[in-house]
Amino acid sequence: MASFSFFGTIPSSPTKASVFSLPVSVTTLPSFPRRRATRVSVSANSKKDQDRTASRRENPSTFSSKYAPNVPRSGADILVEALERQGVDVVFAYPGGASMEIHQALTRSNTIRNVLPRHEQGGIFAAEGYARSSGKPGICIATSGPGAMNLVSGLADALFDSVPLIAITGQVPRRMIGTMAFQETPVVEVTRTITKHNYLVMEVDDIPRIVREAFFLATSVRPGPVLIDVPKDVQQQFAIPNWEQPMRLPLYMSTMPKPPKVSHLEQILRLVSESKRPVLYVGGGCLNSSEELRRFVELTGIPVASTFMGLGSYPCDDEEFSLQMLGMHGTVYANYAVEYSDLLLAFGVRFDDRVTGKLEAFASRAKIVHIDIDSTEIGKNKTPHVSVCCDVQLALQGMNEVLENRRDVLDFGEWRCELNEQRLKFPLRYKTFGEEIPPQYAIQLLDELTDGKAIITTGVGQHQMWAAQFYRFKKPRQWLSSGGLGAMGFGLPAAMGAAIANPGAVVVDIDGDGSFIMNIQELATIRVENLPVKVLLINNQHLGMVLQWEDHFYAANRADSFLGDPANPEAVFPDMLLFAASCGIPAARVTRREDLREAIQTMLDTPGPFLLDVVCPHQDHVLPLIPSGGTFKDIIV
């Protein structure tokens, strides 16, 4: 019998097979009215795509308004109906004085469910989890002043990682704007540089057009966050909405990327046929092109290295072609492939500093082909030899079509064998500490017990990098993590949003004790909503990544990286099991390696939410490591 400690009561429920065919007993969740949401197109490269994306509103013949056409209604009711017409069925909204009218209108909606977070930051991270895991825009709502300011980290995170998001904020009445009224902040000015676009609604008649534009902007070309700030008196004003108002985005529409030219694609394929050591470098821009990417690899035999954001776009468990993650904490063999390649096919990437290190040394032997939908990314950090500004999906479709009609066979078997030698020589590995639990082993076990099919969220730190290294993602949108911004506290609320967007899926937040406590209040939301979110807490009582950098770059001088109780450093502090128990969530702690498998299985088998506190040693480091600004020659293994 395993000796891990258990806290809380496991609810009983009828047994139902899980999506992984594990003997998991699943709680029957309460049913909520759901509407089939409109599928989001994240690019609009043809006239047909533009028309479809621009007309996301409900077809008048199918959308049934609860109001007669000529009946006036409040601005808040117009706003809520505008969301309904965009296919929204879930919002994450926290009320306050300047947004109460919107919440009152939400109570009158028959199709939109509000999930009440316990903090606005939890709400926007949940909206991100919803969007990242589904591809549909996430919606969050907050009041003015401090409520709006609590959305700032989430907006920046969504901009960095190209997440479609609509943030709606209440604002003080128009006559009070600029007077430093109670709970007034200029949220439009504050967020101007961390949103794709934002609006201050000054006329109630503009609401239908602004909402339509916001969804179009958030989901087209390179997705991102859009903020709509609505003064309270506009919410209260009555009007008859005009749902047929055209969008006013002439400049944006004029710069929409066009389909790639066949001549450009043939030029890329000529470079492929001339190369001996090509590598695919794929990022978040390939998440919607997974099928096309797999087919391209099948046709060419080119190995694939993924960015942190691109994990899952190509199956990580395909050891013949997948090199897994490259960059600062990427595999040796992925970084070796880029270092010695003669052709780098950079698809849907931005040459981020955590990937490239020293820019001039990155892929210095290779010709570079860069395909990206965002023209501002091409040549920004690294000048390519060939560039195409278009949707990666269209480019891959076009190249696959050309390849399927060609008779010559590409053979990069010798190059792949060389890379496989590096894989065997420098596999991902970790230290062991007697009976203590290596955090990497916990993630490997989770991968095994879920067959690599769970949706994984994380906080930020060592646990995040270990999850990226040791969980073998099979599909896109399984991996939800704050990449560009690196926002601690992301994991738990993101898992909440993912569970709502994917009912029936297994959702696991692999978190660190430092990140987890930053939004721990969302345990209350998870319990109230009865969401089957599992938390695998990698608890080493430290800010692990800070400690690691102290060891490597600051002569191991400790500066506030210990999170435990200095008066009792051997104790597990704070006691996360008590936090879980206070919200009625079953929890357990495991400290010995031999008990871990049964503990993880118990977590997966338990209906509803569950917290597993995995106590780990703090001495291990995330390796490999290429120091910031370094090169492949500086790699630490």
XYZ file of C-alpha atoms in Angstrom:
637
model
C 0.000 0.000 0.000
C 1.425 3.387 -1.002
C 2.223 5.795 1.783
C 1.367 9.140 0.250
C -0.828 11.391 2.371
C -4.374 12.151 1.270
C -6.421 15.187 2.246
C -10.116 15.618 1.527
C -12.959 13.396 0.452
C -13.172 11.839 -2.985
C -16.712 12.324 -4.273
C -18.454 9.240 -5.557
C -20.090 9.144 -8.947
C -21.111 6.678 -11.640
C -18.049 5.225 -13.339
C -17.443 6.302 -16.891
C -14.463 5.524 -19.125
C -12.075 8.426 -19.513
C -10.757 9.699 -22.818
C -7.548 7.766 -22.152
C -9.317 4.465 -21.413
C -8.045 4.665 -17.857
C -10.244 3.364 -15.048
C -11.181 6.916 -14.087
C -14.389 7.656 -12.285
C -15.749 10.894 -13.704
C -18.213 13.229 -12.025
C -21.177 14.140 -14.175
C -20.935 17.897 -14.622
C -23.989 20.134 -14.527
C -25.308 20.921 -17.962
C -25.208 24.478 -19.226
C -26.917 25.865 -22.297
C -24.367 25.736 -25.077
C -24.491 27.021 -28.572
C -22.310 25.886 -31.362
C -19.816 28.708 -31.691
C -18.657 29.997 -35.037
C -15.277 28.515 -35.958
C -12.613 31.186 -36.032
C -10.478 31.766 -39.096
C -7.111 33.031 -37.947
C -6.126 34.222 -41.380
C -7.868 35.923 -44.240
C -5.747 35.596 -47.325
C -8.337 35.256 -50.027
C -11.430 37.294 -50.828
C -13.544 34.358 -49.681
C -11.691 34.197 -46.352
C -12.041 37.948 -45.847
C -15.775 37.854 -46.510
C -16.275 34.900 -44.179
C -14.229 36.443 -41.370
C -15.783 39.872 -41.790
C -19.304 38.437 -41.562
C -18.898 36.469 -38.324
C -22.201 37.863 -37.038
C -25.103 35.433 -36.900
C -27.117 35.013 -40.047
C -30.339 37.021 -39.469
C -32.361 34.021 -40.580
C -30.849 31.829 -37.836
C -30.154 34.287 -35.021
C -33.217 34.908 -32.904
C -33.143 38.117 -30.881
C -35.339 38.341 -27.814
C -36.145 41.905 -28.866
C -38.443 43.000 -31.671
C -36.469 44.847 -34.377
C -37.675 48.343 -33.465
C -37.642 48.031 -29.678
C -35.051 50.234 -27.923
C -32.755 48.499 -25.435
C -29.857 49.572 -23.227
C -26.288 49.797 -24.449
C -25.424 46.904 -22.143
C -28.101 44.733 -23.722
C -26.870 45.734 -27.192
C -23.339 44.764 -26.169
C -24.436 41.354 -24.887
C -26.490 40.660 -28.017
C -23.506 41.685 -30.140
C -21.480 39.017 -28.323
C -24.254 36.484 -28.898
C -24.224 37.295 -32.610
C -20.481 36.511 -32.663
C -21.171 33.035 -31.320
C -19.986 33.689 -27.768
C -21.295 31.193 -25.225
C -18.863 31.730 -22.311
C -17.403 34.866 -20.728
C -15.148 35.320 -17.698
C -16.468 38.409 -15.968
C -15.949 39.988 -12.549
C -18.439 42.750 -11.668
C -17.879 46.224 -10.286
C -19.573 49.595 -10.200
C -18.797 50.551 -13.797
C -19.667 47.152 -15.285
C -22.799 46.188 -13.328
C -25.054 47.111 -16.253
C -23.238 44.525 -18.399
C -23.661 41.858 -15.725
C -27.356 42.654 -15.442
C -27.633 42.242 -19.212
C -25.788 38.923 -19.018
C -28.482 37.608 -16.668
C -30.973 38.239 -19.463
C -28.970 36.214 -22.016
C -30.207 32.721 -22.790
C -26.963 31.598 -24.409
C -24.004 33.190 -22.611
C -22.697 31.569 -19.457
C -20.614 33.719 -17.127
C -17.849 31.983 -15.198
C -17.092 34.177 -12.196
C -13.350 34.251 -11.488
C -12.108 35.276 -8.060
C -9.691 37.858 -9.505
C -9.690 39.749 -12.784
C -6.247 38.413 -13.667
C -7.625 34.922 -13.139
C -10.455 35.863 -15.502
C -8.250 37.014 -18.348
C -5.866 34.069 -17.986
C -8.905 31.765 -18.049
C -10.084 33.494 -21.237
C -6.616 32.861 -22.656
C -6.789 29.186 -21.715
C -10.169 28.996 -23.431
C -8.784 30.663 -26.569
C -5.466 28.830 -26.732
C -7.089 25.412 -26.376
C -10.013 26.012 -28.748
C -8.788 28.540 -31.310
C -11.881 30.648 -30.583
C -11.584 34.109 -29.037
C -11.720 34.247 -25.249
C -13.890 36.920 -23.631
C -13.264 38.606 -20.282
C -15.034 41.511 -18.615
C -13.908 43.762 -15.756
C -14.931 47.004 -14.155
C -13.056 50.315 -14.382
C -9.971 51.367 -12.441
C -8.335 48.508 -10.522
C -10.462 45.914 -12.302
C -9.240 47.077 -15.697
C -5.649 47.358 -14.455
C -5.758 43.736 -13.323
C -6.191 42.747 -16.983
C -2.918 44.318 -18.088
C -0.680 41.243 -17.688
C -3.176 39.085 -19.573
C -3.414 41.559 -22.449
C 0.366 41.710 -22.771
C 0.564 37.918 -22.603
C -2.047 37.521 -25.348
C -0.213 40.022 -27.558
C 3.151 38.276 -27.116
C 1.696 34.826 -27.843
C -0.833 35.849 -30.550
C -3.950 34.793 -28.641
C -7.386 35.989 -29.874
C -8.929 37.809 -26.926
C -11.695 40.365 -26.362
C -11.408 42.312 -23.097
C -14.389 44.483 -22.196
C -14.051 47.041 -19.416
C -16.528 49.347 -17.755
C -15.546 52.987 -17.540
C -16.763 55.990 -15.589
C -19.490 58.077 -17.317
C -18.291 60.154 -20.254
C -18.621 63.476 -18.428
C -16.234 62.231 -15.717
C -13.482 60.948 -17.991
C -10.278 62.832 -17.287
C -11.390 64.149 -13.880
C -9.703 61.437 -11.766
C -13.131 60.219 -10.759
C -13.488 57.296 -8.368
C -12.072 54.135 -9.988
C -11.187 55.961 -13.199
C -8.069 54.869 -15.072
C -7.267 55.610 -18.721
C -7.218 51.951 -19.686
C -7.147 52.711 -23.421
C -3.950 54.735 -23.007
C -2.434 52.231 -20.579
C -3.018 49.282 -22.922
C -2.376 50.938 -26.264
C 0.978 49.233 -26.801
C -0.075 45.816 -25.445
C -3.220 45.316 -27.538
C -3.704 44.751 -31.225
C -6.296 47.530 -31.077
C -8.520 49.165 -28.490
C -11.702 51.233 -28.389
C -13.314 53.800 -26.123
C -17.027 53.665 -26.975
C -18.426 57.196 -26.965
C -21.706 56.538 -28.802
C -24.155 53.723 -28.057
C -24.941 53.403 -31.774
C -21.326 52.351 -32.429
C -21.487 49.210 -30.263
C -22.604 46.748 -33.001
C -19.873 47.930 -35.392
C -17.147 48.071 -32.746
C -17.843 44.562 -31.477
C -17.843 43.216 -35.016
C -14.555 44.962 -35.777
C -13.040 43.772 -32.502
C -13.724 40.122 -33.294
C -12.409 40.531 -36.817
C -9.207 42.172 -35.606
C -8.687 39.664 -32.797
C -9.026 36.626 -35.038
C -7.670 37.658 -38.457
C -4.094 37.680 -39.780
C -1.944 37.414 -36.610
C -4.430 36.995 -33.736
C -4.227 39.170 -30.661
C -6.108 40.994 -27.898
C -8.588 43.818 -28.486
C -9.955 45.964 -25.659
C -13.356 47.668 -25.642
C -13.824 50.329 -22.920
C -17.504 51.211 -22.371
C -18.508 54.184 -20.162
C -21.338 53.455 -17.750
C -23.701 56.055 -19.215
C -23.237 54.456 -22.669
C -24.204 51.128 -21.124
C -27.348 52.740 -19.707
C -28.354 54.682 -22.821
C -31.240 53.234 -24.868
C -31.081 52.815 -28.625
C -32.291 50.680 -31.520
C -29.210 48.844 -32.810
C -28.279 48.710 -36.457
C -26.705 45.286 -36.954
C -25.846 45.954 -40.592
C -23.261 48.676 -40.008
C -20.164 48.067 -42.157
C -16.753 47.815 -40.562
C -14.441 50.822 -40.847
C -11.031 49.233 -41.252
C -9.844 50.392 -44.698
C -6.111 50.488 -43.882
C -6.175 47.099 -42.129
C -8.107 45.520 -44.990
C -5.734 46.996 -47.570
C -2.734 45.331 -45.925
C -4.203 41.844 -45.578
C -1.686 39.192 -46.701
C -2.338 37.627 -50.072
C -2.050 33.955 -51.043
C 1.528 32.903 -51.824
C 2.677 32.901 -55.431
C 3.474 29.508 -56.893
C 6.802 30.874 -58.172
C 7.846 31.731 -54.591
C 6.924 28.267 -53.352
C 8.825 26.635 -56.212
C 11.858 28.743 -55.323
C 11.699 27.405 -51.748
C 11.416 23.838 -53.005
C 14.447 24.367 -55.262
C 16.430 25.339 -52.186
C 15.154 22.193 -50.469
C 16.228 19.965 -53.348
C 19.688 21.602 -53.417
C 20.253 21.240 -49.675
C 21.894 18.365 -47.808
C 21.062 19.311 -44.209
C 17.691 21.103 -44.064
C 15.783 21.732 -40.834
C 12.233 22.880 -40.202
C 12.021 25.537 -37.473
C 8.297 25.773 -36.661
C 6.481 28.027 -34.220
C 3.090 29.083 -32.968
C 2.156 30.210 -36.460
C 1.937 26.513 -37.430
C -0.667 25.508 -34.827
C -3.446 25.773 -37.404
C -1.363 23.984 -40.053
C -0.567 20.735 -38.274
C -2.000 18.423 -40.939
C -0.248 20.294 -43.734
C 3.024 20.297 -41.779
C 2.842 16.547 -41.210
C 2.244 15.991 -44.910
C 5.173 18.258 -45.830
C 7.479 16.262 -43.537
C 6.157 13.027 -45.022
C 6.904 14.266 -48.547
C 10.334 15.755 -47.818
C 11.766 13.813 -44.867
C 13.020 17.036 -43.272
C 13.489 16.902 -39.467
C 11.406 19.272 -37.324
C 12.556 21.480 -34.459
C 9.778 23.296 -32.616
C 9.757 26.514 -30.661
C 8.249 26.630 -27.182
C 5.041 28.072 -28.685
C 4.959 25.581 -31.541
C 4.970 22.407 -29.433
C 2.313 20.005 -30.699
C 2.174 21.401 -34.224
C 4.224 18.321 -35.107
C 4.012 15.223 -32.857
C 6.831 15.278 -30.300
C 6.770 11.481 -30.024
C 7.800 10.931 -33.665
C 11.441 10.117 -33.022
C 12.247 9.717 -36.708
C 11.525 13.344 -37.555
C 10.824 15.315 -34.367
C 13.801 16.995 -32.702
C 11.467 18.393 -30.038
C 12.151 21.917 -28.724
C 15.079 24.095 -29.722
C 16.487 27.173 -28.009
C 17.765 28.041 -24.551
C 16.365 24.886 -22.918
C 15.900 22.892 -26.104
C 17.411 19.517 -26.851
C 21.054 19.257 -27.849
C 20.090 17.570 -31.094
C 17.580 20.273 -32.079
C 20.158 23.007 -31.486
C 22.842 20.929 -33.220
C 20.574 20.604 -36.258
C 20.173 24.376 -36.539
C 23.882 24.982 -35.904
C 24.979 22.663 -38.731
C 22.080 23.006 -41.152
C 22.524 24.387 -44.649
C 18.850 25.364 -45.025
C 16.592 26.664 -42.240
C 12.874 26.637 -43.068
C 11.441 29.076 -40.523
C 7.658 28.741 -40.617
C 5.416 30.803 -38.332
C 8.231 31.989 -36.047
C 9.670 35.310 -34.896
C 13.328 34.468 -34.176
C 12.836 35.084 -30.468
C 15.935 35.729 -28.357
C 15.318 32.574 -26.274
C 15.618 30.579 -29.509
C 18.428 32.387 -31.283
C 20.786 33.408 -28.502
C 23.496 35.421 -30.229
C 21.718 36.430 -33.416
C 24.682 36.638 -35.762
C 25.756 33.111 -34.802
C 22.301 31.546 -35.142
C 22.041 29.259 -38.206
C 25.126 30.984 -39.585
C 25.838 28.177 -42.087
C 22.297 28.075 -43.476
C 20.230 29.791 -46.069
C 17.084 30.988 -44.322
C 13.543 30.828 -45.648
C 11.026 32.750 -43.536
C 7.271 32.336 -44.010
C 5.041 34.329 -41.688
C 1.646 36.018 -41.835
C 2.957 39.124 -40.045
C 5.090 41.227 -42.356
C 6.646 43.103 -39.418
C 8.334 39.900 -38.232
C 10.125 39.234 -41.513
C 13.632 40.610 -41.292
C 13.037 42.140 -37.848
C 15.605 40.017 -36.024
C 17.204 37.860 -38.711
C 17.415 38.683 -42.414
C 16.167 35.755 -44.538
C 17.428 34.786 -47.976
C 13.854 34.103 -49.114
C 10.719 35.432 -47.431
C 7.014 35.019 -48.088
C 4.399 36.987 -46.159
C 1.332 34.752 -46.107
C -0.601 32.217 -44.083
C 1.712 29.267 -43.404
C -1.179 26.896 -43.990
C -1.650 28.156 -47.562
C 2.085 27.991 -48.211
C 2.295 24.395 -46.981
C -0.757 23.415 -49.007
C 0.822 24.914 -52.108
C 4.205 23.269 -51.582
C 2.596 19.910 -50.819
C 0.657 20.114 -54.061
C 3.849 20.794 -56.025
C 5.692 17.972 -54.239
C 2.909 15.472 -54.853
C 3.178 16.110 -58.575
C 6.964 15.725 -58.709
C 8.756 12.515 -59.605
C 12.125 13.150 -57.969
C 12.558 11.782 -54.457
C 14.155 13.756 -51.653
C 16.441 11.761 -49.386
C 17.839 13.266 -46.187
C 18.313 9.936 -44.432
C 22.045 10.470 -43.881
C 21.360 13.835 -42.197
C 18.687 12.324 -39.971
C 21.087 9.529 -38.966
C 23.638 12.140 -37.936
C 21.006 13.868 -35.813
C 19.941 10.565 -34.314
C 23.525 9.999 -33.199
C 23.300 13.287 -31.333
C 19.998 12.161 -29.812
C 21.620 8.968 -28.526
C 24.700 10.811 -27.302
C 22.835 13.660 -25.600
C 19.354 12.482 -24.585
C 17.227 14.472 -22.174
C 18.301 13.248 -18.754
C 18.038 14.181 -15.097
C 19.593 13.526 -11.721
C 18.172 11.201 -9.115
C 18.182 11.881 -5.382
C 17.597 8.538 -3.683
C 13.952 8.190 -2.659
C 13.178 11.817 -3.485
C 11.118 12.565 -6.585
C 12.824 14.085 -9.636
C 10.332 16.574 -11.106
C 11.114 15.374 -14.619
C 10.128 11.843 -13.624
C 6.755 13.122 -12.389
C 6.109 14.693 -15.788
C 7.262 11.569 -17.630
C 4.838 9.488 -15.578
C 2.006 11.900 -16.308
C 2.818 11.663 -20.015
C 2.746 7.869 -19.802
C -0.489 7.636 -17.809
C -2.326 10.070 -20.095
C -0.798 8.674 -23.309
C 0.406 12.181 -24.131
C -3.149 13.338 -24.813
C -3.903 15.661 -21.901
C -4.224 19.408 -22.246
C -1.321 20.794 -20.219
C -1.101 24.256 -18.677
C 1.806 25.597 -16.638
C 2.987 28.491 -14.581
C 6.422 29.940 -15.300
C 9.763 28.601 -14.130
C 11.640 25.309 -14.039
C 8.478 23.189 -14.023
C 7.391 24.948 -17.229
C 10.583 24.037 -19.063
C 10.543 20.463 -17.763
C 6.954 20.109 -18.977
C 8.011 21.373 -22.417
C 10.875 18.865 -22.476
C 9.334 15.723 -20.986
C 5.656 15.762 -21.991
C 5.345 14.439 -25.557
C 2.598 16.524 -27.153
C 0.825 14.813 -30.021
C -1.443 17.582 -31.291
C -1.663 21.368 -31.411
C -3.486 23.251 -28.635
C -2.502 20.722 -25.978
C 0.255 22.987 -24.668
C -0.902 26.194 -22.966
C 1.831 28.238 -21.370
C 2.849 31.878 -21.078
C 5.712 32.091 -23.545
C 6.752 35.606 -24.518
C 5.682 37.402 -21.341
C 6.442 34.576 -18.902
C 3.606 35.445 -16.514
C 3.639 33.517 -13.258
C 0.177 32.563 -12.031
C -0.979 31.610 -15.533
C -1.384 27.844 -15.102
C -4.385 27.383 -12.795
C -6.794 29.886 -14.406
C -5.684 28.819 -17.901
C -6.579 25.234 -16.986
C -9.977 26.505 -15.859
C -10.588 28.074 -19.262
C -9.321 25.012 -21.115
C -11.625 22.717 -19.145
C -14.612 24.871 -20.057
C -13.644 24.981 -23.739
C -13.000 21.211 -23.859
C -15.585 19.359 -21.778
C -14.572 15.734 -21.363
C -10.856 16.371 -21.902
C -8.266 15.682 -19.232
C -6.751 19.041 -18.252
C -3.682 19.125 -16.005
C -1.986 22.210 -14.612
C 1.679 21.316 -14.117
C 2.604 24.122 -11.751
C 5.329 25.289 -9.423
C 4.678 26.368 -5.867
C 5.752 29.945 -6.654
C 3.490 30.337 -9.680
C 0.575 28.379 -8.241
C 0.098 30.603 -5.213
C -0.170 33.722 -7.382
C -3.677 32.790 -8.540
C -4.546 30.148 -5.971
C -7.899 31.856 -5.349
C -9.166 30.287 -8.582
C -9.475 26.978 -6.724
C -12.744 28.440 -5.474
C -13.979 29.025 -9.028
C -12.919 25.531 -10.079
C -14.824 23.997 -7.166
C -17.987 26.067 -7.671
C -18.001 25.328 -11.403
C -17.095 21.669 -10.687
C -14.362 21.694 -13.313
C -12.268 18.511 -13.577
C -8.961 20.377 -13.418
C -6.033 18.349 -12.081
C -3.049 20.131 -10.518
C 0.338 18.406 -10.541
C 2.230 20.716 -8.200
C 6.023 20.518 -8.497
C 6.824 21.804 -5.019
C 10.483 22.482 -4.266
C 9.893 25.388 -1.852
C 11.914 27.713 -4.078
C 11.707 29.990 -7.055
C 13.543 27.280 -8.943
C 14.587 29.173 -12.056
C 15.831 32.115 -9.999
C 17.802 29.688 -7.833
C 19.249 28.034 -10.941
C 20.457 31.365 -12.308
C 21.874 32.222 -8.895
C 23.885 28.998 -9.106
C 25.120 29.605 -12.648
C 25.631 33.352 -12.777
C 25.680 34.732 -9.198
C 28.078 32.353 -7.412
C 25.114 30.602 -5.707
C 24.408 33.700 -3.607
C 20.810 33.327 -2.401
C 18.666 36.441 -2.772
C 15.000 35.797 -1.885
C 14.585 32.595 -3.873
C 13.445 30.503 -0.864
C 9.639 30.390 -0.482
C 9.391 28.270 2.673
C 9.373 29.288 6.325
C 12.886 30.431 7.358
C 12.078 29.535 10.959
C 11.289 25.949 9.945
C 12.996 25.298 6.598
C 12.368 21.541 6.658
C 8.573 21.951 6.753
C 6.453 22.104 3.576
C 5.252 25.711 3.737
C 2.710 26.913 2.932
C 0.592 23.784 3.155
C -1.131 23.644 -0.227
C -3.366 20.801 0.962
C -5.041 23.187 3.396
C -5.715 25.694 0.602
C -7.355 22.923 -1.421
C -9.332 21.660 1.570
C -10.670 25.156 2.246
C -12.239 25.038 -1.225
C -13.505 21.469 -0.844
C -11.025 20.065 -3.358
C -9.475 16.625 -2.712
C -5.703 16.755 -2.397
C -2.747 14.526 -1.592
C 0.963 14.895 -0.986
C 3.616 12.479 -2.213
C 7.273 12.572 -1.178
C 8.719 9.219 -2.308
C 9.466 8.140 -5.860
C 8.040 4.648 -5.337
C 4.612 6.120 -4.428
C 4.356 8.552 -7.319
C 2.725 6.360 -9.963
C -0.170 5.407 -7.694
C -0.555 9.016 -6.567
C -0.809 10.331 -10.142
C -3.223 7.553 -11.058
C -5.376 8.471 -8.055
C -5.380 12.098 -9.211
C -6.524 11.059 -12.684
C -9.104 8.603 -11.337
C -10.716 11.080 -8.946
C -13.842 12.771 -10.356
C -13.716 16.559 -10.553
C -10.743 18.663 -9.470
C -7.743 17.286 -7.594
C -4.467 18.716 -6.257
C -1.402 16.474 -6.037
C 1.452 18.106 -4.121
C 4.671 16.488 -5.383
C 7.502 17.416 -3.020
C 10.761 17.563 -4.984
C 14.390 18.448 -4.253
C 15.411 21.973 -5.206
C 18.981 21.194 -6.294
C 18.247 20.132 -9.891
C 18.601 22.461 -12.873
C 16.829 22.692 -16.230
C 19.323 21.379 -18.758
C 20.412 21.727 -21.506
C 21.028 25.456 -21.099
C 22.375 27.941 -23.609
C 23.098 31.100 -21.586
C 21.270 34.239 -22.690
C 23.071 35.753 -25.662
C 25.186 32.623 -26.066
C 25.693 30.194 -28.924
C 25.504 26.449 -29.416
C 29.170 26.227 -28.415
C 28.225 27.575 -24.950
C 25.628 24.889 -24.252
C 25.602 23.358 -20.749
C 24.445 19.731 -20.603
